């Protein structure tokens, strides 16, 4: 079992997301994350789906996705040839004593403080899954109140792109 | 014009001549328009039958079947028929009425999310939001249902869309960017198939339902004949292999014939043609097999490598691919193929004894007699259970005949409606529904449909007073702990048919078979022949 990243171009239409998520549960495929948004062409959505599975599963996932009429293209991305990012918003407990230590950590990670209150700091962080985990581990002792993540999005490096 | 009128116009444009449907409030505008159209409407006695009839129509004629239902319970009653069509890749279009657009999501009277409900087993579905989209959607729906790997498509139409006035515009030629089935086989793979064939000493073709959908019956037979390759079939392949004549060994699988299963075990090259090889056909029977090289030809790439490991995958239309393979002569070891074929035909032709119990009919013999009296030219539509397997293994189909069955889903209640649909499609053919006493009772309301619309199907009902196949399972797997398989309380089927004005007879000895079946086949009128079968009778 390994994690694989699929880029899926679909019609930007009602019902497409449910067809795709339904397909995963129905066929017993596990989704790690799914991120969706429109592309440069607003009639087309792009999903980045992180799937857990062996080669057989990945092949089946990709073929079954391709069978959906609303799916335009499915590409299994090559891990070593892509740039991936995930955005997380983290609300962490902070008071006058801990605030500056937290800000130091945030700076080291080149994350951003986007909201402050007397008792909390809200941090915006973009990066790979590993980077998220490292930041998370360091913030944990201060008391993490809430975390929201977008799921990973990925794009190929260099001049390669997915042709519709 | 209104959405409803546009719908009828589009159905006519698509060549629809008959619709199997059931009215209600949400689809009433369609019915109002339908009354003024030349399309024939057949009212079954339930929507499930409507969907199965559309499938029977499609399987017999190769044309897309159309069924209709109202919203809510009408739509949910279609579900089994849609799932069945999906399992067996039957091209049907199902049209459902829906509550008004503005009410959707409020759980109003007779509202169900039918596109959601059928999503797992429908090739595609549409929920229309505007009458302007209707012409293109109907055109696309027929295209999707009847191309690539065929299957059911559902169009859900809210009643306000049916009533909406709009300016009808002819739809554009179909162009769906996410749907471009591969038709032609990859040349490299075709070359590998030829190489594999030239090396093989014992090649074998497994033919499935895809052969018929591609219209490849003749080219398959030509290919097999040219290189003397024996042919076995899946349950769905029976219908498309009659032309293979003496090359035909029989059906594989849990309920197949042993010669065919042995062939699969012993072959050194397996050419899987338009078959998905579901568990009942292959995996549970042949899981340990084998060293054979596997070639898999299918229009649906997702089937390749799904159930059976494949060395040579060929995605494409079965007919086109076989023609590609045939384009160049292959240097085969014909002598070896012939020896191999001979060994299989010997196995196949081992003489069969028909046990003769004085007070019961031997169902295999009954199917044999039916084959002889029809010359195999009749279309047979089966139910599910022992009756289905008796028919599959013992009806000797001619190239002019047909074998229609519920394979992938195994849906009891399919046979009689499917026979009705087939007879509607091909009224000049003799159509025989092969019934079990359990299955028949799931669809026997259709006797009225037969009478009302003058659809003279013949019915052969194997009455073993049991849910025979399940009883057999309880015998073999649950130490004969028979439970809930007795069908006490069944009516006198001949009297029942009589109540509908349908003629019939009951027989219980083999000696009566010939006369009784002859009588059943006579004349273009419906007929119910009940055959009393021992409840101990085995499937194989
Ligand atoms: C709708 C449905 N319900 C249940 C089953 C399970 N099942 C498979 S065969 C069978 C028995 C069918 O009985 P009958 O029609 O009398 O046929 P027989 O096996 O006796 O020939 C049953 C209950 C099924 N296939 N379909
Ligand atoms: Mg029975």
PDB file of C-alpha atoms in Angstrom, chain B residues 227-358:
ATOM      1  CA  UNK B 227      -7.907 -21.487 -36.868  1.00  0.00           C
ATOM      2  CA  UNK B 228     -10.014 -24.305 -35.361  1.00  0.00           C
ATOM      3  CA  UNK B 229     -10.202 -22.685 -31.964  1.00  0.00           C
ATOM      4  CA  UNK B 230     -12.769 -24.197 -29.595  1.00  0.00           C
ATOM      5  CA  UNK B 231     -15.259 -21.762 -28.064  1.00  0.00           C
ATOM      6  CA  UNK B 232     -16.729 -21.750 -24.587  1.00  0.00           C
ATOM      7  CA  UNK B 233     -19.180 -19.135 -23.414  1.00  0.00           C
ATOM      8  CA  UNK B 234     -20.258 -17.300 -20.315  1.00  0.00           C
ATOM      9  CA  UNK B 235     -23.969 -17.251 -19.499  1.00  0.00           C
ATOM     10  CA  UNK B 236     -24.243 -13.987 -21.404  1.00  0.00           C
ATOM     11  CA  UNK B 237     -22.261 -15.343 -24.331  1.00  0.00           C
ATOM     12  CA  UNK B 238     -24.686 -18.158 -25.150  1.00  0.00           C
ATOM     13  CA  UNK B 239     -26.823 -15.790 -27.174  1.00  0.00           C
ATOM     14  CA  UNK B 240     -24.021 -14.937 -29.588  1.00  0.00           C
ATOM     15  CA  UNK B 241     -22.194 -18.149 -30.338  1.00  0.00           C
ATOM     16  CA  UNK B 242     -24.684 -20.335 -32.203  1.00  0.00           C
ATOM     17  CA  UNK B 243     -22.758 -19.652 -35.421  1.00  0.00           C
ATOM     18  CA  UNK B 244     -19.706 -21.359 -33.968  1.00  0.00           C
ATOM     19  CA  UNK B 245     -21.393 -24.699 -34.587  1.00  0.00           C
ATOM     20  CA  UNK B 246     -19.225 -27.668 -33.706  1.00  0.00           C
ATOM     21  CA  UNK B 247     -16.513 -25.502 -32.222  1.00  0.00           C
ATOM     22  CA  UNK B 248     -18.841 -24.723 -29.356  1.00  0.00           C
ATOM     23  CA  UNK B 249     -18.035 -26.661 -26.206  1.00  0.00           C
ATOM     24  CA  UNK B 250     -20.539 -25.134 -23.794  1.00  0.00           C
ATOM     25  CA  UNK B 251     -20.939 -22.753 -20.897  1.00  0.00           C
ATOM     26  CA  UNK B 252     -18.252 -22.290 -18.251  1.00  0.00           C
ATOM     27  CA  UNK B 253     -18.655 -21.498 -14.583  1.00  0.00           C
ATOM     28  CA  UNK B 254     -20.227 -22.798 -11.408  1.00  0.00           C
ATOM     29  CA  UNK B 255     -23.225 -23.927 -13.411  1.00  0.00           C
ATOM     30  CA  UNK B 256     -21.444 -24.625 -16.619  1.00  0.00           C
ATOM     31  CA  UNK B 257     -20.744 -27.936 -18.287  1.00  0.00           C
ATOM     32  CA  UNK B 258     -17.677 -29.884 -17.299  1.00  0.00           C
ATOM     33  CA  UNK B 259     -16.208 -30.087 -20.807  1.00  0.00           C
ATOM     34  CA  UNK B 260     -16.135 -26.283 -20.934  1.00  0.00           C
ATOM     35  CA  UNK B 261     -14.576 -25.935 -17.495  1.00  0.00           C
ATOM     36  CA  UNK B 262     -11.993 -28.574 -18.294  1.00  0.00           C
ATOM     37  CA  UNK B 263     -11.176 -26.691 -21.482  1.00  0.00           C
ATOM     38  CA  UNK B 264     -10.440 -23.584 -19.455  1.00  0.00           C
ATOM     39  CA  UNK B 265      -8.195 -25.554 -17.118  1.00  0.00           C
ATOM     40  CA  UNK B 266      -6.223 -27.223 -19.919  1.00  0.00           C
ATOM     41  CA  UNK B 267      -5.849 -24.521 -22.526  1.00  0.00           C
ATOM     42  CA  UNK B 268      -2.531 -22.776 -23.041  1.00  0.00           C
ATOM     43  CA  UNK B 269      -3.952 -19.602 -24.560  1.00  0.00           C
ATOM     44  CA  UNK B 270      -7.145 -18.026 -23.333  1.00  0.00           C
ATOM     45  CA  UNK B 271      -8.791 -15.475 -25.598  1.00  0.00           C
ATOM     46  CA  UNK B 272     -11.388 -13.658 -23.517  1.00  0.00           C
ATOM     47  CA  UNK B 273     -13.701 -11.878 -25.907  1.00  0.00           C
ATOM     48  CA  UNK B 274     -16.282  -9.395 -24.623  1.00  0.00           C
ATOM     49  CA  UNK B 275     -16.602 -11.051 -21.246  1.00  0.00           C
ATOM     50  CA  UNK B 276     -15.866  -9.671 -17.828  1.00  0.00           C
ATOM     51  CA  UNK B 277     -15.521 -13.104 -16.237  1.00  0.00           C
ATOM     52  CA  UNK B 278     -17.500 -12.486 -13.080  1.00  0.00           C
ATOM     53  CA  UNK B 279     -17.079 -14.766 -10.118  1.00  0.00           C
ATOM     54  CA  UNK B 280     -19.808 -17.203 -11.138  1.00  0.00           C
ATOM     55  CA  UNK B 281     -18.234 -17.601 -14.547  1.00  0.00           C
ATOM     56  CA  UNK B 282     -14.598 -17.754 -13.687  1.00  0.00           C
ATOM     57  CA  UNK B 283     -12.866 -16.716 -10.523  1.00  0.00           C
ATOM     58  CA  UNK B 284     -14.549 -19.101  -8.107  1.00  0.00           C
ATOM     59  CA  UNK B 285     -14.192 -21.989 -10.516  1.00  0.00           C
ATOM     60  CA  UNK B 286     -10.793 -21.422 -12.020  1.00  0.00           C
ATOM     61  CA  UNK B 287      -8.929 -19.474  -9.373  1.00  0.00           C
ATOM     62  CA  UNK B 288      -5.884 -21.742  -9.469  1.00  0.00           C
ATOM     63  CA  UNK B 289      -5.651 -21.789 -13.219  1.00  0.00           C
ATOM     64  CA  UNK B 290      -3.172 -21.598 -14.894  1.00  0.00           C
ATOM     65  CA  UNK B 291      -0.126 -21.134 -16.989  1.00  0.00           C
ATOM     66  CA  UNK B 292      -2.245 -20.101 -19.931  1.00  0.00           C
ATOM     67  CA  UNK B 293      -1.446 -16.826 -21.616  1.00  0.00           C
ATOM     68  CA  UNK B 294      -4.474 -14.560 -21.308  1.00  0.00           C
ATOM     69  CA  UNK B 295      -5.618 -12.221 -24.058  1.00  0.00           C
ATOM     70  CA  UNK B 296      -8.507  -9.986 -23.043  1.00  0.00           C
ATOM     71  CA  UNK B 297     -10.457  -8.084 -25.683  1.00  0.00           C
ATOM     72  CA  UNK B 298     -13.058  -5.674 -24.316  1.00  0.00           C
ATOM     73  CA  UNK B 299     -14.512  -2.258 -25.042  1.00  0.00           C
ATOM     74  CA  UNK B 300     -14.374  -1.392 -21.355  1.00  0.00           C
ATOM     75  CA  UNK B 301     -10.780  -0.849 -20.237  1.00  0.00           C
ATOM     76  CA  UNK B 302     -11.857  -1.168 -16.609  1.00  0.00           C
ATOM     77  CA  UNK B 303     -12.738  -4.827 -17.132  1.00  0.00           C
ATOM     78  CA  UNK B 304      -9.264  -5.691 -18.288  1.00  0.00           C
ATOM     79  CA  UNK B 305      -7.178  -6.872 -15.385  1.00  0.00           C
ATOM     80  CA  UNK B 306     -10.102  -6.550 -12.967  1.00  0.00           C
ATOM     81  CA  UNK B 307     -11.104 -10.174 -12.522  1.00  0.00           C
ATOM     82  CA  UNK B 308      -8.405 -12.052 -14.369  1.00  0.00           C
ATOM     83  CA  UNK B 309      -4.717 -11.347 -14.811  1.00  0.00           C
ATOM     84  CA  UNK B 310      -4.005 -10.464 -18.432  1.00  0.00           C
ATOM     85  CA  UNK B 311      -0.802 -10.611 -20.441  1.00  0.00           C
ATOM     86  CA  UNK B 312      -2.208  -9.138 -23.635  1.00  0.00           C
ATOM     87  CA  UNK B 313      -4.858  -6.463 -23.114  1.00  0.00           C
ATOM     88  CA  UNK B 314      -6.758  -5.206 -26.141  1.00  0.00           C
ATOM     89  CA  UNK B 315      -9.179  -2.364 -25.576  1.00  0.00           C
ATOM     90  CA  UNK B 316     -11.619  -1.920 -28.400  1.00  0.00           C
ATOM     91  CA  UNK B 317     -14.818  -2.949 -30.083  1.00  0.00           C
ATOM     92  CA  UNK B 318     -14.780  -6.726 -30.267  1.00  0.00           C
ATOM     93  CA  UNK B 319     -15.838  -6.821 -33.898  1.00  0.00           C
ATOM     94  CA  UNK B 320     -13.282  -4.278 -35.023  1.00  0.00           C
ATOM     95  CA  UNK B 321     -10.515  -5.968 -33.071  1.00  0.00           C
ATOM     96  CA  UNK B 322     -11.309  -9.428 -34.447  1.00  0.00           C
ATOM     97  CA  UNK B 323     -11.314  -7.989 -37.942  1.00  0.00           C
ATOM     98  CA  UNK B 324      -7.927  -6.428 -37.245  1.00  0.00           C
ATOM     99  CA  UNK B 325      -6.579  -9.782 -36.079  1.00  0.00           C
ATOM    100  CA  UNK B 326      -7.994 -11.506 -39.160  1.00  0.00           C
ATOM    101  CA  UNK B 327      -6.380  -9.053 -41.534  1.00  0.00           C
ATOM    102  CA  UNK B 328      -3.164 -11.044 -41.706  1.00  0.00           C
ATOM    103  CA  UNK B 329      -2.939 -14.808 -41.780  1.00  0.00           C
ATOM    104  CA  UNK B 330      -1.516 -16.373 -38.677  1.00  0.00           C
ATOM    105  CA  UNK B 331       0.848 -19.297 -38.898  1.00  0.00           C
ATOM    106  CA  UNK B 332      -1.013 -21.507 -36.425  1.00  0.00           C
ATOM    107  CA  UNK B 333      -0.439 -25.126 -35.579  1.00  0.00           C
ATOM    108  CA  UNK B 334      -3.820 -26.080 -37.004  1.00  0.00           C
ATOM    109  CA  UNK B 335      -3.191 -29.783 -36.571  1.00  0.00           C
ATOM    110  CA  UNK B 336      -2.562 -29.317 -32.891  1.00  0.00           C
ATOM    111  CA  UNK B 337      -5.627 -27.085 -32.540  1.00  0.00           C
ATOM    112  CA  UNK B 338      -7.733 -29.739 -34.216  1.00  0.00           C
ATOM    113  CA  UNK B 339      -6.471 -32.455 -31.884  1.00  0.00           C
ATOM    114  CA  UNK B 340      -7.263 -30.241 -28.941  1.00  0.00           C
ATOM    115  CA  UNK B 341     -10.700 -29.454 -30.318  1.00  0.00           C
ATOM    116  CA  UNK B 342     -11.376 -33.142 -30.847  1.00  0.00           C
ATOM    117  CA  UNK B 343     -10.474 -33.993 -27.260  1.00  0.00           C
ATOM    118  CA  UNK B 344     -12.986 -31.386 -26.095  1.00  0.00           C
ATOM    119  CA  UNK B 345     -15.780 -32.420 -28.428  1.00  0.00           C
ATOM    120  CA  UNK B 346     -15.369 -35.965 -27.178  1.00  0.00           C
ATOM    121  CA  UNK B 347     -15.850 -34.732 -23.644  1.00  0.00           C
ATOM    122  CA  UNK B 348     -18.799 -32.631 -24.722  1.00  0.00           C
ATOM    123  CA  UNK B 349     -20.499 -35.398 -26.656  1.00  0.00           C
ATOM    124  CA  UNK B 350     -20.389 -37.946 -23.866  1.00  0.00           C
ATOM    125  CA  UNK B 351     -23.793 -39.480 -24.052  1.00  0.00           C
ATOM    126  CA  UNK B 352     -26.296 -38.012 -21.706  1.00  0.00           C
ATOM    127  CA  UNK B 353     -28.822 -40.211 -19.934  1.00  0.00           C
ATOM    128  CA  UNK B 354     -32.153 -38.578 -19.320  1.00  0.00           C
ATOM    129  CA  UNK B 355     -33.469 -40.013 -16.086  1.00  0.00           C
ATOM    130  CA  UNK B 356     -37.093 -40.957 -16.406  1.00  0.00           C
ATOM    131  CA  UNK B 357     -39.187 -40.561 -13.292  1.00  0.00           C
ATOM    132  CA  UNK B 358     -42.718 -41.666 -13.887  1.00  0.00           C
TER     133      UNK B 358
END
